[in-house]
Amino acid sequence: QKEVEQDPGPLSVPEGAIVSLNCTYSNSAFQYFMWYRQYSRKGPELLMYTYSSGNKEDGRFTAQVDKSSKYISLFIRDSQPSDSATYLCAMILSYNTDKLIFGTGTRLQVFP
Amino acid sequence: DVKVTQSSRYLVKRTGEKVFLECVQDMDHENMFWYRQDPGLGLRLIYFSYDVKMKEKGDIPEGYSVSREKKERFSLILESASTNQTSMYLCASSPTQGASTEAFFGQGTRLTVV
């Protein structure tokens, strides 16, 4: 079993839709949770990170962590064609470790 | 803006060649990382470095080595390239030890070994 599981998609939605992207994980010791966006043939760029459980909002993006269920989500409101990319979740055990564990990524397509 | 620059976007090398992938960051970050990214497998850590001349093995170091002679530069070396090393290679940096929540990635080098 992989430490971090992520549905590869593709997820295809119309412009303006609310998108929900999710990851599950097996190690309850993970404490920091990140979301990266990766456009085709580019490197990943950090969207946001959260610590432990709870929500964090940044513009149209909301990250949610449910540690009891070992489940994290990224919500995109009012999705745009420019949001079309692969979204990667990543996690680390604690602030004193640097080893990021990545999901395989979900490909999102937002059509006009 | 943090900039992580990888020297090549695309490379084609022959089996058995020694291959150097170069990465430079301009934000005085202490940590640097090399990952490879493959479909269905995601990003996997090859090597990382906390400081000049320091290196730590990641999850898949076999067939690779690294060099960090200067703080801003981290090189990945394929000692004898093989076809199963065909992949997208990504370099990343983060400010200090324990700050990988703020890791920044380069554009990637797509390496094909024939």
Coordinates of C-alpha atoms in Angstrom, one line a residue:
Chain A
Q1 CA 0.0 0.0 0.0
K2 CA 1.3 3.4 -0.9
E3 CA 1.7 5.9 1.9
V4 CA -0.2 8.5 0.0
E5 CA -3.0 7.7 -2.4
Q6 CA -4.5 10.1 -5.0
D7 CA -6.9 9.4 -7.8
P8 CA -5.1 10.1 -11.1
G9 CA -8.2 11.4 -12.9
P10 CA -8.6 13.0 -15.3
L11 CA -11.2 15.1 -13.7
S12 CA -13.1 17.2 -16.3
V13 CA -15.4 20.0 -15.1
P14 CA -17.1 23.1 -16.7
E15 CA -15.8 26.5 -16.0
G16 CA -17.3 27.9 -12.8
A17 CA -17.7 24.6 -11.1
I18 CA -16.4 23.8 -7.6
V19 CA -13.7 21.2 -7.8
S20 CA -12.8 18.8 -5.0
L21 CA -9.4 17.1 -5.1
N22 CA -8.5 14.5 -2.4
C23 CA -5.7 12.4 -1.0
T24 CA -5.7 9.6 1.6
Y25 CA -2.7 8.6 3.6
S26 CA -1.8 5.7 5.9
N27 CA 0.8 7.2 8.3
S28 CA -1.0 9.0 11.2
A29 CA 2.3 10.7 12.1
F30 CA 2.1 13.1 9.1
Q31 CA 1.7 16.6 10.4
Y32 CA 2.2 19.0 7.4
F33 CA 0.2 18.8 4.3
M34 CA 0.9 20.6 1.0
W35 CA -0.8 21.1 -2.3
Y36 CA 1.2 21.7 -5.5
R37 CA 0.0 22.6 -8.9
Q38 CA 2.0 21.4 -11.9
Y39 CA 1.3 22.6 -15.4
S40 CA 2.2 20.4 -18.4
R41 CA 6.0 20.2 -18.9
K42 CA 6.7 22.5 -15.9
G43 CA 7.9 21.9 -12.3
P44 CA 5.4 21.8 -9.4
E45 CA 4.6 25.1 -7.7
L46 CA 3.4 25.3 -4.1
L47 CA -0.2 26.4 -3.7
M48 CA -0.6 26.2 0.1
Y49 CA 0.2 24.1 3.1
T50 CA -1.6 23.3 6.4
Y51 CA -0.5 22.1 9.7
S52 CA -2.4 19.3 11.4
S53 CA -6.2 19.4 11.1
G54 CA -8.4 22.2 10.0
N55 CA -9.0 24.5 7.0
K56 CA -6.9 27.1 5.3
E57 CA -8.2 29.5 2.6
D58 CA -6.3 31.4 0.0
G59 CA -8.5 33.2 -2.6
R60 CA -10.4 30.6 -4.6
F61 CA -8.5 27.7 -2.9
T62 CA -9.4 26.0 0.4
A63 CA -7.3 23.2 1.9
Q64 CA -8.9 20.9 4.4
V65 CA -7.3 18.3 6.6
D66 CA -9.1 15.6 8.5
K67 CA -6.5 13.7 10.5
S68 CA -9.1 11.4 12.1
S69 CA -10.0 10.0 8.7
K70 CA -6.4 10.5 7.2
Y71 CA -8.0 12.5 4.4
I72 CA -7.0 15.8 2.9
S73 CA -8.9 17.9 0.3
L74 CA -8.3 20.9 -1.9
F75 CA -11.4 22.8 -3.1
I76 CA -11.3 25.2 -6.0
R77 CA -14.2 27.6 -6.3
D78 CA -15.2 29.2 -9.5
S79 CA -12.8 27.1 -11.5
Q80 CA -11.2 28.6 -14.6
P81 CA -9.6 27.0 -17.7
S82 CA -6.2 28.3 -16.3
D83 CA -6.7 25.9 -13.4
S84 CA -6.2 23.0 -15.8
A85 CA -3.1 21.2 -14.4
T86 CA -2.1 18.2 -12.3
Y87 CA -2.5 18.7 -8.6
L88 CA -0.1 16.9 -6.3
C89 CA -0.6 16.5 -2.5
A90 CA 2.5 16.1 -0.3
M91 CA 3.1 15.4 3.3
I92 CA 5.9 15.5 5.8
L93 CA 6.2 13.9 9.2
S94 CA 7.2 17.0 11.3
Y95 CA 9.0 20.3 11.0
N96 CA 12.3 18.6 11.7
T97 CA 12.2 16.3 8.7
D98 CA 12.5 17.3 5.1
K99 CA 11.4 14.2 3.3
L100 CA 8.3 15.1 1.3
I101 CA 6.0 12.2 0.5
F102 CA 4.0 12.9 -2.7
G103 CA 0.8 11.5 -4.1
T104 CA 0.8 10.6 -7.8
G105 CA -1.2 13.6 -8.8
T106 CA -4.7 14.3 -10.1
R107 CA -5.1 15.8 -13.6
L108 CA -7.8 18.4 -13.8
Q109 CA -9.3 19.8 -16.9
V110 CA -11.6 22.8 -16.8
F111 CA -13.4 23.4 -20.1
P112 CA -14.9 26.8 -21.1
Chain B
D1 CA 11.0 35.4 -6.6
V2 CA 12.8 32.3 -5.7
K3 CA 14.4 30.8 -8.8
V4 CA 15.5 27.2 -9.2
T5 CA 17.1 26.7 -12.6
Q6 CA 17.9 23.4 -14.2
S7 CA 20.5 23.6 -16.9
S8 CA 18.6 21.5 -19.5
R9 CA 14.9 21.1 -20.3
Y10 CA 15.5 18.0 -22.5
L11 CA 18.4 15.6 -22.8
V12 CA 19.0 12.5 -24.9
K13 CA 21.8 10.3 -23.8
R14 CA 23.1 6.8 -24.8
T15 CA 23.2 3.8 -22.5
G16 CA 26.4 3.7 -20.5
E17 CA 27.1 7.4 -20.7
K18 CA 27.9 9.4 -17.6
V19 CA 25.3 12.1 -17.3
F20 CA 25.4 15.4 -15.3
L21 CA 22.2 17.3 -14.4
E22 CA 22.8 20.7 -13.0
C23 CA 20.6 22.8 -10.7
V24 CA 21.2 26.3 -9.3
Q25 CA 19.1 28.3 -6.9
D26 CA 19.5 32.0 -6.2
M27 CA 17.9 32.4 -2.8
D28 CA 20.7 31.2 -0.5
H29 CA 18.7 28.2 0.5
E30 CA 20.4 25.6 2.6
N31 CA 18.5 22.5 1.4
M32 CA 18.5 21.1 -2.1
F33 CA 16.8 18.0 -3.4
W34 CA 16.7 15.8 -6.5
Y35 CA 13.5 13.9 -7.4
R36 CA 12.4 11.9 -10.4
Q37 CA 8.8 11.9 -11.6
D38 CA 7.3 8.9 -13.4
P39 CA 3.7 8.3 -14.5
G40 CA 1.8 6.4 -11.8
L41 CA 4.6 6.6 -9.3
G42 CA 4.7 10.3 -8.6
L43 CA 7.7 12.1 -7.3
R44 CA 10.4 10.0 -5.6
L45 CA 13.4 11.4 -3.7
I46 CA 16.8 10.4 -5.0
Y47 CA 19.2 12.5 -2.9
F48 CA 19.1 15.6 -0.8
S49 CA 21.6 18.0 0.8
Y50 CA 21.4 20.2 3.9
D51 CA 24.7 22.0 3.3
V52 CA 27.7 22.2 1.1
K53 CA 29.5 18.9 0.8
M54 CA 26.7 17.1 2.7
K55 CA 24.4 14.6 1.1
E56 CA 21.8 12.2 2.2
K57 CA 20.3 9.3 0.3
G58 CA 16.6 9.4 -0.5
D59 CA 14.3 6.5 -1.4
I60 CA 15.9 5.6 -4.7
P61 CA 19.6 6.5 -4.7
E62 CA 20.9 3.4 -6.7
G63 CA 22.6 4.4 -9.9
Y64 CA 22.9 8.0 -8.9
S65 CA 25.4 10.2 -7.1
V66 CA 25.3 13.9 -6.2
S67 CA 27.8 16.8 -5.7
R68 CA 27.3 20.0 -3.8
E69 CA 30.6 22.0 -3.9
K70 CA 28.8 25.4 -3.6
K71 CA 25.7 26.3 -1.7
E72 CA 23.8 27.4 -4.7
R73 CA 24.6 24.4 -7.0
F74 CA 23.5 20.8 -6.6
S75 CA 24.4 18.3 -9.3
L76 CA 22.9 14.9 -10.0
I77 CA 25.2 12.4 -11.7
L78 CA 24.1 9.2 -13.5
E79 CA 27.3 7.1 -13.4
S80 CA 26.3 4.8 -16.3
A81 CA 22.9 5.8 -17.7
S82 CA 20.4 3.0 -18.3
T83 CA 17.1 3.0 -20.1
N84 CA 15.2 2.7 -16.8
Q85 CA 16.6 6.1 -15.8
T86 CA 14.5 7.7 -18.6
S87 CA 12.4 10.1 -16.5
M88 CA 11.6 13.7 -15.6
Y89 CA 14.1 14.9 -13.1
L90 CA 13.1 17.7 -10.7
C91 CA 15.4 19.8 -8.5
A92 CA 14.0 21.6 -5.5
S93 CA 15.3 23.9 -2.7
S94 CA 14.0 25.0 0.6
P95 CA 15.3 27.7 3.1
T96 CA 16.6 25.6 6.0
Q97 CA 16.4 22.2 7.6
G98 CA 12.8 21.5 8.6
A99 CA 11.4 24.1 6.2
S100 CA 10.3 21.8 3.3
T101 CA 6.8 23.2 3.6
E102 CA 8.4 26.0 1.5
A103 CA 10.1 23.9 -1.2
F104 CA 10.5 25.4 -4.6
F105 CA 11.0 23.4 -7.7
G106 CA 12.8 23.9 -11.0
Q107 CA 11.2 23.4 -14.4
G108 CA 12.5 19.8 -14.7
T109 CA 14.8 18.0 -17.1
R110 CA 13.2 15.4 -19.2
L111 CA 15.9 12.8 -19.8
T112 CA 15.7 10.0 -22.4
V113 CA 18.3 7.2 -22.4
V114 CA 18.4 5.3 -25.6

